[in-house]
XYZ file of C-alpha atoms in Angstrom:
500
model
C -396.671 -6.924 -127.645
C -394.279 -5.997 -130.586
C -391.802 -3.189 -129.629
C -392.930 -3.087 -126.009
C -392.727 -5.200 -122.854
C -394.490 -8.093 -122.212
C -397.845 -7.814 -120.509
C -397.454 -8.923 -116.674
C -398.853 -12.354 -115.718
C -402.349 -12.701 -114.329
C -401.002 -14.305 -111.180
C -398.584 -11.653 -110.365
C -399.917 -8.361 -108.980
C -399.083 -5.445 -110.466
C -397.044 -2.943 -108.445
C -399.286 -0.388 -106.424
C -399.150 3.258 -107.922
C -398.690 5.755 -105.714
C -401.555 7.199 -104.197
C -401.678 10.884 -102.802
C -404.304 10.059 -100.221
C -404.416 6.745 -97.967
C -407.516 4.625 -99.245
C -410.390 2.735 -97.260
C -410.517 5.858 -94.784
C -414.176 5.947 -93.603
C -414.133 9.688 -92.979
C -411.281 12.170 -93.892
C -410.648 15.531 -92.646
C -413.826 17.352 -94.138
C -416.332 14.422 -93.974
C -417.516 14.147 -90.370
C -419.550 11.111 -89.210
C -423.126 11.599 -87.697
C -423.124 13.562 -84.472
C -423.890 10.752 -82.191
C -421.209 8.599 -83.696
C -418.818 11.702 -83.624
C -419.405 12.491 -80.054
C -418.508 8.846 -79.185
C -415.149 8.987 -81.254
C -414.499 12.388 -79.697
C -414.634 11.097 -76.211
C -412.782 7.950 -77.136
C -409.993 10.502 -78.415
C -410.356 12.327 -74.836
C -409.898 8.826 -72.870
C -406.406 8.205 -74.895
C -404.959 11.381 -74.209
C -405.949 11.274 -70.672
C -402.335 9.399 -70.507
C -399.976 12.013 -70.180
C -402.476 14.338 -69.040
C -402.643 12.076 -65.775
C -399.496 10.276 -65.432
C -396.757 13.165 -66.171
C -398.440 15.410 -63.179
C -398.901 12.606 -60.898
C -395.100 11.771 -61.112
C -393.747 15.566 -60.945
C -396.258 17.365 -58.324
C -395.311 15.078 -55.362
C -391.583 15.841 -56.266
C -392.489 19.457 -56.359
C -394.168 19.449 -52.702
C -397.687 19.172 -53.688
C -400.386 17.222 -52.421
C -403.878 15.796 -53.886
C -405.218 19.087 -54.136
C -402.256 20.585 -56.394
C -402.056 17.360 -58.329
C -405.562 17.683 -59.113
C -405.284 21.385 -60.026
C -402.321 20.793 -62.323
C -404.389 17.727 -64.373
C -406.945 20.403 -64.603
C -405.221 22.982 -65.836
C -403.010 20.741 -68.408
C -406.290 19.341 -69.308
C -407.863 22.821 -69.999
C -404.436 24.041 -71.877
C -404.972 20.960 -74.001
C -408.283 21.594 -75.054
C -407.332 25.317 -76.326
C -404.414 24.438 -77.801
C -406.107 21.341 -79.935
C -408.795 23.890 -80.932
C -406.277 26.479 -82.070
C -404.144 23.678 -84.163
C -407.412 22.300 -85.899
C -409.013 25.777 -86.450
C -405.770 28.056 -87.224
C -402.976 25.612 -87.374
C -402.282 22.835 -89.900
C -406.143 22.260 -89.593
C -405.396 18.601 -89.284
C -407.375 16.197 -86.605
C -404.281 16.431 -84.233
C -404.851 16.392 -80.601
C -401.943 18.503 -78.613
C -401.241 17.110 -75.226
C -398.632 16.998 -72.668
C -395.158 15.918 -73.810
C -392.617 13.722 -71.797
C -389.877 15.478 -73.866
C -390.286 18.134 -71.206
C -389.982 16.067 -68.129
C -386.334 16.186 -67.841
C -385.621 19.981 -68.055
C -388.599 20.032 -65.330
C -387.058 17.495 -63.018
C -383.750 19.900 -63.361
C -385.906 22.761 -62.073
C -387.581 20.692 -59.455
C -383.877 19.642 -58.195
C -382.711 23.327 -58.410
C -380.750 24.127 -54.866
C -382.889 27.747 -54.594
C -385.963 25.670 -53.535
C -384.348 23.335 -51.213
C -384.410 25.454 -48.204
C -388.158 26.270 -48.399
C -390.125 24.256 -45.674
C -393.659 24.732 -46.426
C -394.358 22.044 -49.322
C -397.251 24.095 -50.703
C -394.953 27.325 -50.899
C -392.274 25.238 -52.477
C -394.841 23.968 -55.068
C -395.877 27.275 -55.911
C -392.183 28.432 -56.198
C -391.177 25.720 -58.327
C -393.870 25.881 -60.667
C -393.237 29.803 -61.254
C -389.867 28.725 -62.272
C -391.279 26.341 -64.611
C -393.528 28.975 -66.140
C -390.671 31.200 -66.656
C -388.576 28.526 -68.417
C -391.849 27.698 -70.699
C -392.589 31.139 -71.502
C -389.089 31.767 -73.014
C -388.613 28.313 -74.655
C -392.001 29.209 -76.381
C -390.166 31.614 -78.652
C -388.228 29.087 -80.369
C -391.251 27.376 -82.108
C -392.982 30.721 -82.337
C -389.936 32.360 -84.521
C -389.187 29.555 -86.581
C -392.999 28.621 -87.302
C -394.375 31.932 -88.193
C -391.077 33.440 -90.016
C -391.502 30.559 -92.532
C -387.923 29.435 -91.278
C -389.221 25.810 -90.719
C -390.892 25.968 -93.860
C -387.274 26.108 -95.802
C -386.234 23.130 -93.490
C -389.081 20.865 -94.661
C -389.099 21.720 -98.179
C -386.528 18.965 -98.143
C -387.809 16.117 -96.551
C -388.510 13.084 -98.557
C -390.154 9.631 -97.789
C -386.582 8.385 -97.182
C -386.239 10.927 -94.264
C -389.560 10.823 -92.978
C -390.022 7.244 -92.571
C -387.540 6.672 -89.673
C -388.771 10.089 -88.218
C -392.410 8.887 -87.982
C -391.326 5.166 -86.959
C -388.964 6.125 -84.291
C -391.858 8.727 -82.886
C -394.220 5.805 -82.588
C -391.528 3.300 -81.491
C -390.537 5.818 -78.549
C -393.938 5.108 -76.966
C -392.644 1.572 -75.739
C -390.830 3.204 -73.063
C -393.677 4.921 -71.729
C -396.375 2.147 -72.266
C -394.931 -1.109 -71.537
C -393.119 -0.123 -68.179
C -396.622 0.764 -67.027
C -398.130 -2.502 -68.283
C -395.416 -4.389 -66.494
C -396.115 -2.893 -63.298
C -399.670 -4.547 -63.050
C -399.537 -7.172 -65.723
C -402.885 -8.481 -64.529
C -404.678 -5.198 -65.780
C -402.367 -3.979 -68.670
C -402.268 -7.055 -70.495
C -405.712 -7.774 -70.577
C -406.506 -4.541 -71.828
C -403.976 -4.833 -74.654
C -405.130 -8.614 -75.846
C -408.774 -7.515 -75.791
C -408.113 -4.166 -77.519
C -406.364 -6.414 -80.367
C -409.128 -8.662 -80.375
C -411.832 -6.504 -80.691
C -410.244 -3.849 -83.278
C -408.439 -6.545 -85.428
C -410.349 -10.180 -85.175
C -413.923 -9.496 -84.026
C -414.200 -6.547 -86.532
C -413.077 -8.894 -89.289
C -415.020 -11.914 -87.896
C -418.690 -10.668 -88.089
C -420.302 -8.275 -90.359
C -422.711 -7.347 -87.576
C -420.890 -4.492 -85.574
C -417.742 -4.483 -87.563
C -417.572 -0.822 -87.527
C -418.418 -0.626 -83.886
C -415.566 -3.020 -82.816
C -413.379 -1.206 -85.185
C -414.138 2.293 -84.449
C -414.882 1.901 -80.641
C -412.545 -0.679 -79.688
C -410.673 1.414 -77.046
C -414.085 2.464 -75.339
C -415.148 -1.196 -75.212
C -411.796 -2.690 -73.684
C -411.410 0.195 -71.371
C -414.755 -0.273 -69.802
C -413.934 -4.168 -69.787
C -410.822 -3.816 -67.962
C -411.757 -1.104 -65.705
C -414.616 -2.857 -64.363
C -412.388 -5.975 -64.124
C -409.679 -3.774 -62.171
C -412.816 -2.649 -59.733
C -413.726 -5.957 -58.985
C -410.038 -6.973 -58.105
C -409.999 -4.035 -55.945
C -413.087 -4.474 -54.227
C -412.424 -8.293 -54.016
C -409.556 -7.416 -51.951
C -407.037 -8.880 -54.228
C -404.533 -5.862 -53.465
C -405.054 -5.793 -49.768
C -402.093 -7.246 -48.683
C -399.863 -5.810 -51.794
C -397.056 -3.267 -51.656
C -398.007 0.202 -51.356
C -396.330 0.713 -54.653
C -398.804 -1.840 -56.303
C -401.698 -0.641 -54.609
C -401.372 2.964 -55.920
C -400.741 1.433 -59.473
C -403.508 -1.389 -59.779
C -406.155 -0.121 -57.399
C -408.893 2.147 -58.755
C -409.397 4.082 -55.612
C -405.807 5.182 -54.799
C -405.429 8.010 -57.089
C -406.732 10.474 -54.921
C -407.895 12.645 -57.651
C -411.555 12.148 -56.741
C -411.046 13.680 -53.390
C -408.441 16.594 -54.295
C -410.393 17.992 -57.127
C -413.044 20.520 -56.710
C -416.575 20.564 -58.364
C -416.051 23.479 -60.434
C -412.909 25.565 -61.101
C -411.713 27.639 -64.279
C -407.935 27.639 -64.621
C -406.343 31.051 -65.307
C -403.248 32.508 -66.186
C -400.759 33.171 -63.695
C -402.756 31.249 -60.949
C -399.287 29.984 -59.234
C -398.140 33.919 -59.067
C -395.937 35.651 -61.219
C -393.464 33.570 -63.430
C -389.473 33.729 -62.692
C -386.884 33.492 -65.269
C -383.385 31.744 -65.028
C -381.141 31.532 -68.068
C -379.792 28.181 -67.707
C -383.266 26.692 -66.929
C -384.680 28.431 -69.784
C -382.095 27.489 -72.374
C -382.489 23.931 -71.205
C -386.233 24.035 -71.751
C -385.554 25.532 -75.254
C -383.522 22.422 -76.215
C -386.812 20.419 -75.310
C -388.770 22.769 -77.394
C -386.462 21.969 -80.297
C -386.766 18.348 -79.901
C -390.626 18.480 -79.753
C -390.504 20.634 -83.034
C -389.031 17.649 -84.723
C -391.277 15.105 -83.272
C -394.330 17.038 -83.907
C -393.431 17.388 -87.484
C -393.174 13.632 -88.029
C -396.591 13.194 -85.979
C -398.307 15.632 -87.859
C -397.057 14.231 -91.132
C -398.406 10.823 -89.671
C -401.835 12.648 -89.086
C -402.127 13.915 -92.567
C -401.562 10.645 -93.629
C -404.169 8.924 -91.199
C -406.726 11.288 -92.235
C -406.566 10.723 -95.583
C -405.094 13.987 -96.612
C -402.772 14.854 -99.214
C -399.090 15.751 -98.293
C -398.896 19.057 -96.160
C -397.258 22.080 -98.031
C -394.267 23.268 -96.215
C -395.913 26.479 -95.457
C -398.798 24.692 -93.612
C -396.433 22.289 -91.662
C -394.573 25.729 -90.667
C -398.020 27.320 -89.907
C -398.699 24.376 -87.527
C -395.380 24.600 -85.498
C -395.864 28.238 -84.949
C -399.049 27.582 -83.144
C -397.812 24.687 -80.995
C -395.357 27.520 -80.015
C -398.254 29.443 -79.105
C -399.516 26.556 -77.096
C -396.325 26.430 -75.205
C -396.478 29.963 -74.211
C -399.989 29.085 -72.925
C -398.525 26.392 -70.879
C -396.241 28.793 -69.338
C -398.905 31.561 -68.752
C -401.388 28.853 -67.037
C -398.894 26.902 -65.404
C -399.344 23.386 -66.367
C -395.958 22.059 -65.480
C -395.123 20.744 -68.889
C -394.969 21.741 -72.399
C -397.390 20.392 -75.324
C -396.678 18.507 -78.622
C -398.730 16.350 -81.042
C -400.207 13.262 -79.187
C -398.879 10.377 -81.107
C -401.129 7.846 -79.259
C -404.068 9.925 -80.793
C -402.455 9.853 -84.288
C -402.353 6.231 -83.745
C -406.139 6.359 -82.921
C -407.082 7.869 -86.216
C -405.372 4.790 -88.042
C -407.090 2.070 -85.937
C -410.620 3.835 -86.370
C -410.002 4.968 -90.051
C -411.876 8.065 -89.189
C -409.659 11.464 -89.692
C -412.470 14.152 -89.247
C -411.742 17.239 -88.025
C -414.705 17.693 -86.174
C -414.263 14.547 -84.144
C -411.011 15.857 -82.632
C -412.586 19.514 -82.160
C -415.450 17.534 -80.131
C -412.227 15.829 -78.002
C -411.378 19.086 -77.355
C -414.616 20.130 -76.152
C -414.510 17.233 -73.481
C -411.253 18.415 -72.391
C -412.435 21.625 -71.426
C -415.446 20.739 -70.110
C -414.054 18.142 -67.574
C -411.342 20.515 -66.815
C -413.808 22.790 -65.550
C -415.983 20.219 -63.699
C -413.164 18.593 -61.737
C -415.079 16.017 -59.867
C -416.657 14.505 -63.201
C -413.245 14.940 -64.971
C -411.534 13.060 -61.929
C -413.794 9.942 -62.416
C -412.097 9.057 -65.836
C -408.647 10.453 -64.594
C -408.796 7.930 -62.182
C -408.489 5.003 -64.866
C -405.460 2.553 -63.634
C -402.180 3.393 -65.203
C -401.605 -0.023 -66.897
C -405.134 0.618 -68.587
C -403.624 3.878 -70.082
C -400.212 2.548 -70.586
C -401.458 -0.379 -72.597
C -402.960 2.183 -75.318
C -399.717 3.511 -75.773
C -398.186 0.903 -77.767
C -399.114 -2.356 -79.481
C -395.212 -3.840 -79.958
C -395.443 -7.012 -78.631
C -391.751 -7.755 -79.524
C -390.875 -5.947 -76.377
C -393.573 -6.722 -73.930
C -392.211 -9.943 -72.589
C -388.650 -8.700 -72.084
C -389.667 -5.946 -70.105
C -392.041 -7.992 -67.829
C -389.230 -10.248 -67.403
C -386.711 -7.467 -66.499
C -389.308 -5.994 -64.086
C -389.325 -9.120 -61.995
C -385.394 -9.218 -62.347
C -385.247 -6.567 -60.000
C -387.609 -8.149 -57.343
C -386.264 -11.843 -57.880
C -382.878 -13.936 -58.668
C -383.702 -13.788 -62.390
C -386.962 -12.881 -64.137
C -389.793 -15.182 -63.264
C -388.465 -16.856 -60.209
C -390.063 -19.964 -58.482
C -388.628 -21.806 -55.414
C -389.858 -25.548 -56.401
C -389.591 -25.201 -60.054
C -386.294 -23.730 -61.251
C -386.669 -25.382 -64.706
C -389.907 -23.312 -64.984
C -388.047 -20.460 -64.455
C -385.834 -20.791 -67.588
C -388.860 -22.052 -69.644
C -390.373 -18.628 -69.138
C -387.430 -16.447 -69.035
C -385.486 -17.573 -71.881
C -387.953 -17.338 -74.739
C -389.803 -13.920 -73.488
C -386.365 -12.294 -72.974
C -385.718 -12.705 -76.841
C -387.263 -9.905 -78.857
C -386.835 -12.090 -82.259
C -388.595 -14.835 -80.442
C -391.819 -12.901 -79.348
C -391.673 -10.686 -82.299
C -391.553 -13.737 -84.962
C -394.088 -15.686 -83.007
C -396.201 -12.888 -83.097
C -395.919 -11.634 -86.324
C -396.439 -15.568 -87.618
C -399.414 -15.560 -85.744
C -401.070 -12.502 -86.874
C -399.915 -12.780 -90.556
C -401.818 -16.058 -90.971
C -404.634 -15.175 -89.048
C -405.592 -11.650 -90.322
C -407.622 -10.702 -93.328
C -407.508 -14.011 -94.970
C -410.418 -13.533 -97.390
C -409.268 -10.465 -98.997
C -407.432 -11.496 -102.028
C -405.792 -7.982 -102.467
C -404.004 -8.039 -98.850
C -403.273 -11.498 -99.486
C -401.026 -10.561 -102.512
C -399.587 -7.749 -100.355
C -398.039 -10.320 -98.042
C -395.923 -11.613 -100.797
C -396.184 -15.492 -99.828
C -397.536 -15.964 -103.488
C -394.172 -14.841 -104.898
C -392.321 -16.982 -102.309
C -394.124 -19.943 -103.073
C -392.681 -20.206 -106.497
C -389.529 -20.617 -105.247
C -390.162 -23.068 -102.559
C -389.897 -26.062 -104.892
C -387.228 -26.894 -107.389
C -390.017 -27.991 -109.955
C -389.911 -25.437 -112.846
C -387.340 -23.241 -111.566
C -383.711 -23.811 -112.636
C -382.579 -21.004 -110.503
C -383.551 -22.518 -107.203
C -381.991 -25.879 -108.157
C -378.555 -24.245 -109.011
C -378.486 -22.527 -106.002
C -379.749 -24.834 -103.284
C -379.420 -28.344 -104.422
C -377.468 -30.729 -102.588
C -373.893 -32.141 -104.006
C -373.317 -35.480 -104.991
C -376.842 -36.256 -106.135
C -378.035 -36.531 -102.437
C -381.318 -34.646 -103.536
C -383.135 -38.080 -104.001
C -382.485 -38.508 -100.072
C -383.696 -34.943 -99.100
C -386.265 -34.365 -101.724
C -387.687 -30.571 -101.828
C -391.094 -29.909 -101.230
């Protein structure tokens, strides 16, 4: 072309134009799937959010002095408030398909309240539990004012106006990578259950959905439900078969399907209500500590909401809408303080990942999941059935970062043995297992190589996105003088070591 740039070669893909919305999403925010499919997808979101809903109270309530009944009631309350907050966020907040669940960020200030000296002299465990819960309620009520003021006043809008992709990428990435510390430790506690869940989930969602045209959308959209059902049955067979009869008490609590105590402790019907544990108590130091946790969840939820908007094939949120969503999340923290959940809420990152996995970003699906939360929080016995899923299965849903799973499993065994996997008679076997799987680079490289060369091999556009066709041009000296200049051996040794 005269006076212009030469046209791009046909074998070189043109740069991708920027797109306002994520392509290849089956159902976006305003296009709900058929009702039967929407109900199943909503139930799948409910199963995924059960992780934090069950694991956090299961860890905190015994430290507070509560028993099985108190633990079941706290889980019911947290589930009930999560349903309310999800409905509020999807209806009046950002209106994105974002699930609002319990946040691990609030665990540290909550433990500080549990360990406060003023509760140490209380002899009755149930009374101690109620007094600590009332202290947590007061701290949450005060902490909620931070997000309510920043969100509804528009101050957070002025902050998010200066966000760019350069600053959002590390925010979203680390919000997702942060699940590693929550997911893989749970998998390592019971590898024989957690690891099969992870492998089956990837096989169904990634490989089987691509290998068969029949049922492709079934495996792609319902991989979590199918894998949880398979591994739950497998875990139940191990339990009934006596695989854990002689295991340590800690292993039995983690791996068995009949040791959670939730079904026996949960009432048949119970409606959580405000101030059910009594009037909240307030302490200035505890309230300020909880307020800093609220500040952290504000930033984390900002990144998670941006990820949800992208996964749901929405355009970038205006700063005013993002600020409004943060304000309603502050209302959610206030509701947590009023009802007494023991923990504050934030946007569920694992459910945001489920949007990407299923390619269904419908608002109605998430609202249906909120209806499941409310329903099973009131009908306690029925909800406890699903809440009794072994924790390694839930933990496996948190993350798909293979680079760290091997090292954490090895680290888990280090505390029990001399070094990682330890056998008495085969010390060489110990090193053969410990050394490779203790290297993040080795595990990540092998996993990436395997996935890169086995996924989407038939799709031309994705093959070009890999960039391999561009590298192949430089893997031979033929026809490329630059490669010959950069990498040729001196003294005419190339004829002894020809390039391929």
